[in-house]
PDB file of C-alpha atoms in Angstrom:
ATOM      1  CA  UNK A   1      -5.444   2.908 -11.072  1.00  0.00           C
ATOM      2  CA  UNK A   2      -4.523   2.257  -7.397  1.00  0.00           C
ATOM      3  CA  UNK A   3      -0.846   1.072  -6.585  1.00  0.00           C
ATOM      4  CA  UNK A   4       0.546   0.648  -3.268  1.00  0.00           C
ATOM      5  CA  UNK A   5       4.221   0.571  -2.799  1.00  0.00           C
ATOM      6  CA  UNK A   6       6.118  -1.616   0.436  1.00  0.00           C
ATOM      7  CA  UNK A   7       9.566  -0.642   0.852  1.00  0.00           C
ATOM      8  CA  UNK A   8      11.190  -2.302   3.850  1.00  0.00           C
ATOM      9  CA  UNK A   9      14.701  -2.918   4.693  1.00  0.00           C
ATOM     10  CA  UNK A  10      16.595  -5.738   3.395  1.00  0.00           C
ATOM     11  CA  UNK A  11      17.052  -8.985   5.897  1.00  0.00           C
ATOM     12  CA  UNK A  12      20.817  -8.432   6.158  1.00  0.00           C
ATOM     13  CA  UNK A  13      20.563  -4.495   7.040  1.00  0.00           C
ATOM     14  CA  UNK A  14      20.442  -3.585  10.821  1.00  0.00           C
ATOM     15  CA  UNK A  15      16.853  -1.498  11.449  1.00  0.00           C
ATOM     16  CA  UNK A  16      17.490   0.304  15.120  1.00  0.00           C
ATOM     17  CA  UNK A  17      13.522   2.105  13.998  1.00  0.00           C
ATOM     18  CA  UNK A  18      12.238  -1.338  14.437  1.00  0.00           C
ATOM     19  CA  UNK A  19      14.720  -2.612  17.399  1.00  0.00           C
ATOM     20  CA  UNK A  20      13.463   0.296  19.416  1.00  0.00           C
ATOM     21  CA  UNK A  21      10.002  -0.407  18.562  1.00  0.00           C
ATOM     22  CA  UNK A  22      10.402  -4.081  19.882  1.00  0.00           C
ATOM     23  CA  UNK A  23      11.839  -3.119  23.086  1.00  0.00           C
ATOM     24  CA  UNK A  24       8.967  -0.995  23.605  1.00  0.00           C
ATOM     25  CA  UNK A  25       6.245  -3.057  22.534  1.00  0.00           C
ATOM     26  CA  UNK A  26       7.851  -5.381  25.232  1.00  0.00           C
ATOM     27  CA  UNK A  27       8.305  -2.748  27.583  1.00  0.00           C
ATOM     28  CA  UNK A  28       4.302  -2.012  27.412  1.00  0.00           C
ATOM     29  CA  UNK A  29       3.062  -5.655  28.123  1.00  0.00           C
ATOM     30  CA  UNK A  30       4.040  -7.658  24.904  1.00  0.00           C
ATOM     31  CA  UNK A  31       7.200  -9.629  26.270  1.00  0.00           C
ATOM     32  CA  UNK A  32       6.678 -12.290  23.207  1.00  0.00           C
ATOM     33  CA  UNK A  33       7.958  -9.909  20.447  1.00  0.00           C
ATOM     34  CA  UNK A  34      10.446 -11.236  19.305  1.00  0.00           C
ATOM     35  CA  UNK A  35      10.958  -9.091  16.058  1.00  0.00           C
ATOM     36  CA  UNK A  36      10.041  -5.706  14.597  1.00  0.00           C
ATOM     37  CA  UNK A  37      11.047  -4.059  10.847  1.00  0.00           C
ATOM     38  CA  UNK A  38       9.688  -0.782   9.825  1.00  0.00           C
ATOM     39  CA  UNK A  39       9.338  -0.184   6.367  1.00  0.00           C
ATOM     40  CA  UNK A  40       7.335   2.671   4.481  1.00  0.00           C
ATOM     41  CA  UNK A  41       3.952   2.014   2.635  1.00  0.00           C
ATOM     42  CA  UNK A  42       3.031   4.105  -0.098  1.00  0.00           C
ATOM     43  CA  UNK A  43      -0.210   4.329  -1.955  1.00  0.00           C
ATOM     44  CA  UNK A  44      -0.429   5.824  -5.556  1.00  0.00           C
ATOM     45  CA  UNK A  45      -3.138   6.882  -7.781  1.00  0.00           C
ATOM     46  CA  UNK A  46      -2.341   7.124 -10.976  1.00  0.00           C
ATOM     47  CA  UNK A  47      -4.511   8.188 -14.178  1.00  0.00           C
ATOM     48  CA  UNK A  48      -5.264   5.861 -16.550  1.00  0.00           C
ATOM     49  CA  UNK A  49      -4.709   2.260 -16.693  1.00  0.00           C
ATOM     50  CA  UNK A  50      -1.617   1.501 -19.207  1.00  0.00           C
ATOM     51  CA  UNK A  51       0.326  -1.781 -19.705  1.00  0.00           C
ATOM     52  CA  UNK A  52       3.398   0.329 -19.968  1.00  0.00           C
ATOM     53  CA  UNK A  53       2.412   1.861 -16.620  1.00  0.00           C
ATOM     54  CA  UNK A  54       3.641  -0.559 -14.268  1.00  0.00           C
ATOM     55  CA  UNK A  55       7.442  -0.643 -15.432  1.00  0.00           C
ATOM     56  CA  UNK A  56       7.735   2.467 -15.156  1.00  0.00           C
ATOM     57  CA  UNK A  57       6.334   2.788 -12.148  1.00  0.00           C
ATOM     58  CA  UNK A  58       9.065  -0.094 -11.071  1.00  0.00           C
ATOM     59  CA  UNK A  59      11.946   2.002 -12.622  1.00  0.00           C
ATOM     60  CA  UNK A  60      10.428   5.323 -10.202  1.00  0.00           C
ATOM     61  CA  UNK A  61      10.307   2.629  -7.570  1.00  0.00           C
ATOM     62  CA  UNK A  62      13.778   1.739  -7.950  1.00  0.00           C
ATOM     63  CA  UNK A  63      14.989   5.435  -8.692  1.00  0.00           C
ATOM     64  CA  UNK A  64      13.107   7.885  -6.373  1.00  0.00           C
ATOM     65  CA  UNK A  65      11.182   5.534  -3.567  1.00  0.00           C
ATOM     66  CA  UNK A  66      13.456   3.252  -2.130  1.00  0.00           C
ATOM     67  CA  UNK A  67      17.595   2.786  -2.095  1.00  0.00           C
ATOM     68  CA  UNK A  68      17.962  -0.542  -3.878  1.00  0.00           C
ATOM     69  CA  UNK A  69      21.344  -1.047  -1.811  1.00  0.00           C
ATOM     70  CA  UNK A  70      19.447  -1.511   1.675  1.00  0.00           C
ATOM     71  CA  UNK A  71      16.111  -1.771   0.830  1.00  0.00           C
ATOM     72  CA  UNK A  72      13.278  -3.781  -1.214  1.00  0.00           C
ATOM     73  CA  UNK A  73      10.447  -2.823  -2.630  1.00  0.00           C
ATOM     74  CA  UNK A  74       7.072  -4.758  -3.313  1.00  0.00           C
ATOM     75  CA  UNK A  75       5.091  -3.140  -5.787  1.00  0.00           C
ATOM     76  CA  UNK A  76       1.341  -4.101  -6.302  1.00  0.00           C
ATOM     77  CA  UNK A  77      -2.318  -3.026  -7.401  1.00  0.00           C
ATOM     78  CA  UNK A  78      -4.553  -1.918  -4.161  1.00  0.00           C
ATOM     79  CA  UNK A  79      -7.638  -3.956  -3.371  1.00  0.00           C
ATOM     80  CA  UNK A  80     -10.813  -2.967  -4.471  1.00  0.00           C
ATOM     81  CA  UNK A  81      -9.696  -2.794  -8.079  1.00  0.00           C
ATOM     82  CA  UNK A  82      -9.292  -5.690 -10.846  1.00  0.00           C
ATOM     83  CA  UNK A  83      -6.526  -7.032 -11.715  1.00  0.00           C
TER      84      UNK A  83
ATOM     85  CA  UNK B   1       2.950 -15.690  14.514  1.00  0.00           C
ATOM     86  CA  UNK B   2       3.869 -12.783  12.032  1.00  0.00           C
ATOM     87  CA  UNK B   3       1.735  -9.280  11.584  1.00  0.00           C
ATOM     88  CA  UNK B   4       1.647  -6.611  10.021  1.00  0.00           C
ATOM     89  CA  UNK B   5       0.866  -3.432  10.252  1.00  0.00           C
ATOM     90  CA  UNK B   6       0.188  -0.715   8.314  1.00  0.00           C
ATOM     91  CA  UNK B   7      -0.402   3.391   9.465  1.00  0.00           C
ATOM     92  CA  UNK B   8      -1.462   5.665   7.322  1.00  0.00           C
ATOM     93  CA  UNK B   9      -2.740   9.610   7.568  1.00  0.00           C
ATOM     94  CA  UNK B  10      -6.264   9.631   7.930  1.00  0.00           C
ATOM     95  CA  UNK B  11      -8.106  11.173   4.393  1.00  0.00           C
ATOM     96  CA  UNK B  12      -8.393  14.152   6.322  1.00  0.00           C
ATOM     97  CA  UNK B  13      -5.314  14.923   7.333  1.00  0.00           C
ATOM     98  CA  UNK B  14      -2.659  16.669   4.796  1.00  0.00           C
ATOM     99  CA  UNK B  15       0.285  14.656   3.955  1.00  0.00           C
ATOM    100  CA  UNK B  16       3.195  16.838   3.110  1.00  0.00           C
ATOM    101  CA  UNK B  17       5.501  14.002   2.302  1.00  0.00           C
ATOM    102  CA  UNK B  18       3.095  12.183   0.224  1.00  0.00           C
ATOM    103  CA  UNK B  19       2.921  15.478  -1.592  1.00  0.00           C
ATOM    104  CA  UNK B  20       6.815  15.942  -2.148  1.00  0.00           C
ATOM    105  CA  UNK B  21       6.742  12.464  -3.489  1.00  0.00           C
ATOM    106  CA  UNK B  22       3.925  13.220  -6.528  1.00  0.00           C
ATOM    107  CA  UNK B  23       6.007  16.668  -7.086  1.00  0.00           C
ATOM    108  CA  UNK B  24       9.078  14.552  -7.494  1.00  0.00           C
ATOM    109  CA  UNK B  25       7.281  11.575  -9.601  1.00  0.00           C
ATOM    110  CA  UNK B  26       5.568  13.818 -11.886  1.00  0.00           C
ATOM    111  CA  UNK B  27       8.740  15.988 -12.618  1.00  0.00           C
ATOM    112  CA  UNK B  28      10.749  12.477 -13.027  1.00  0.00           C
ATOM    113  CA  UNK B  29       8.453  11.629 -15.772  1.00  0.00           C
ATOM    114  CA  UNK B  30       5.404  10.354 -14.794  1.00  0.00           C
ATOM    115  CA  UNK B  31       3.139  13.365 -14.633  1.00  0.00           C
ATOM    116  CA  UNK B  32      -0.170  10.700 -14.738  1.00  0.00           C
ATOM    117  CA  UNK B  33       0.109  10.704 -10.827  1.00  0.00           C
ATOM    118  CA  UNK B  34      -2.452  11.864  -8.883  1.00  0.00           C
ATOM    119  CA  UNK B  35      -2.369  11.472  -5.400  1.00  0.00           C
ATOM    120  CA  UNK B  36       0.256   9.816  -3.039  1.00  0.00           C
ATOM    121  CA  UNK B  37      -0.046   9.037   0.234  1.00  0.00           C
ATOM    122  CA  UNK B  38       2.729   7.939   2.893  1.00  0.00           C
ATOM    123  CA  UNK B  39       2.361   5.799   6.099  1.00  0.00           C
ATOM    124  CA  UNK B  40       4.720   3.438   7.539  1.00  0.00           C
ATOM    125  CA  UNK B  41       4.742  -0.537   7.478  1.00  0.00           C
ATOM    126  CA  UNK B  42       5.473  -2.686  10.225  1.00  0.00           C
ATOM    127  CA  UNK B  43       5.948  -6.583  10.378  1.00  0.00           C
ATOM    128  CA  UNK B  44       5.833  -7.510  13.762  1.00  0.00           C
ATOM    129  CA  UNK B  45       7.216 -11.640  14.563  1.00  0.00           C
ATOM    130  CA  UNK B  46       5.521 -12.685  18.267  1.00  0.00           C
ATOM    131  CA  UNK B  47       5.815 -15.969  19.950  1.00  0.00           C
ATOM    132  CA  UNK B  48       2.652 -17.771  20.495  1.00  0.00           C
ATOM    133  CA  UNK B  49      -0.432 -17.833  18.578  1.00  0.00           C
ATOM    134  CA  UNK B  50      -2.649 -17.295  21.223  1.00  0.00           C
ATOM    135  CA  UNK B  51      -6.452 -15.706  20.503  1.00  0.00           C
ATOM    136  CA  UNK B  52      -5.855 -12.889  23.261  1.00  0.00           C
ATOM    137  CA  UNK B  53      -2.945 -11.692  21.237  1.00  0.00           C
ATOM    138  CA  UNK B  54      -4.653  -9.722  18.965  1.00  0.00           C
ATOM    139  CA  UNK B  55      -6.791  -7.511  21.327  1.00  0.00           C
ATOM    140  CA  UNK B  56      -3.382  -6.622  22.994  1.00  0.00           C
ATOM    141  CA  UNK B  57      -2.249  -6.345  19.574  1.00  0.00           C
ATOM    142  CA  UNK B  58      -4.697  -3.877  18.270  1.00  0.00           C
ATOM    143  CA  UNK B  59      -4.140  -2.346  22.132  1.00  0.00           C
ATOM    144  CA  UNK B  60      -0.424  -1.336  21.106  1.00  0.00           C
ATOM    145  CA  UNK B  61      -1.288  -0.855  17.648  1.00  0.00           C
ATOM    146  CA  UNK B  62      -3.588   2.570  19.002  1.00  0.00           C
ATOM    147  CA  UNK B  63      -1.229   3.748  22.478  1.00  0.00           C
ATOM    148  CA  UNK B  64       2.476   2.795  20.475  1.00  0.00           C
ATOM    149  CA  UNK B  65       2.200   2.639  16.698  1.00  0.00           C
ATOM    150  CA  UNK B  66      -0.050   5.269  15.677  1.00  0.00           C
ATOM    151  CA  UNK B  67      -1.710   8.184  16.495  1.00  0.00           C
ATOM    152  CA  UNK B  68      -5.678   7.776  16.202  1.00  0.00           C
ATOM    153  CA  UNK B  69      -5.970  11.492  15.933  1.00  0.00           C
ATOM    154  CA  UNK B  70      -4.318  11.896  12.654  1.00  0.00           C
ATOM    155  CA  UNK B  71      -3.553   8.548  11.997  1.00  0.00           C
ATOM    156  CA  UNK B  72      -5.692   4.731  10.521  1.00  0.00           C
ATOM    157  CA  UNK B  73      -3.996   1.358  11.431  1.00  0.00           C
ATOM    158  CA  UNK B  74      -4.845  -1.659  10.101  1.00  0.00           C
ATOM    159  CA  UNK B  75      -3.506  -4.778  11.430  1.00  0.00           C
ATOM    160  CA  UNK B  76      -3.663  -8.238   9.687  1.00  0.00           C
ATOM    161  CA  UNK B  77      -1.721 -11.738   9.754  1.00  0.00           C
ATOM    162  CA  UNK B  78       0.865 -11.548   7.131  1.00  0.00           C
ATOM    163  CA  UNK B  79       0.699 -13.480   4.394  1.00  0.00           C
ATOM    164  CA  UNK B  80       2.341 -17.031   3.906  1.00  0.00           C
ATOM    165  CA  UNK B  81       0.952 -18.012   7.404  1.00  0.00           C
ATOM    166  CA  UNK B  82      -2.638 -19.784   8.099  1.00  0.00           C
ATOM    167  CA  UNK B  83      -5.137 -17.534   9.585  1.00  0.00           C
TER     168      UNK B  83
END
């Protein structure tokens, strides 16, 4: 099984990654940006195909992958794969 | 208009991070993962909706956001939005 992992920054948290990344993307010919967040992707293959997989892969997503206090997390199966 | 993007290490390339992170998952109790792989995850807001965005789009995407020697990109409208 195939899970990818999003983790970005929450709206309220300040991301100077992404500011800087917007005031270069506009510095290199792409005035109309008029926002950029940076978040990590993560893609995880794991054996076998449990129900009881997915919590726990929400508890290691919670615990290990991402810092609940200024991030979120989107957890979900990768394309290519039934649901 | 909203994008995203998202970078990852090409399946050549060794990812040392993604490797620290199945170390740490299978010694916090999930020793069913197999692989993990890291990249990053950008959502990029632009004005205008123009069809000669995306060329410049895909333009920054290969000089700015990631390196084509090591690195894939893949850039798509984000969800929630028409295409």
């Amino acid at each position: 099984m195939k899970m990818k992992v999003i983790v970005t920054p929450k709206a309220a948290v300040l991301d100077p990654q992404g500011a800087a990344v917007r005031e270069a993307m506009q510095h290199l010919g792409m005035p109309e940006v008029r926002s950029v967040r940076i978040g990590k992707y993560l893609e995880i293959e794991v054996d076998g195909d449990g129900p009881e997989m997915e919590p726990r892969l929400h508890q290691l997503c919670r615990d290990l992958l991402s810092n609940p206090v200024i991030e979120d997390y989107d957890l979900s199966k990768a394309a290519g794969k039934s649901a």
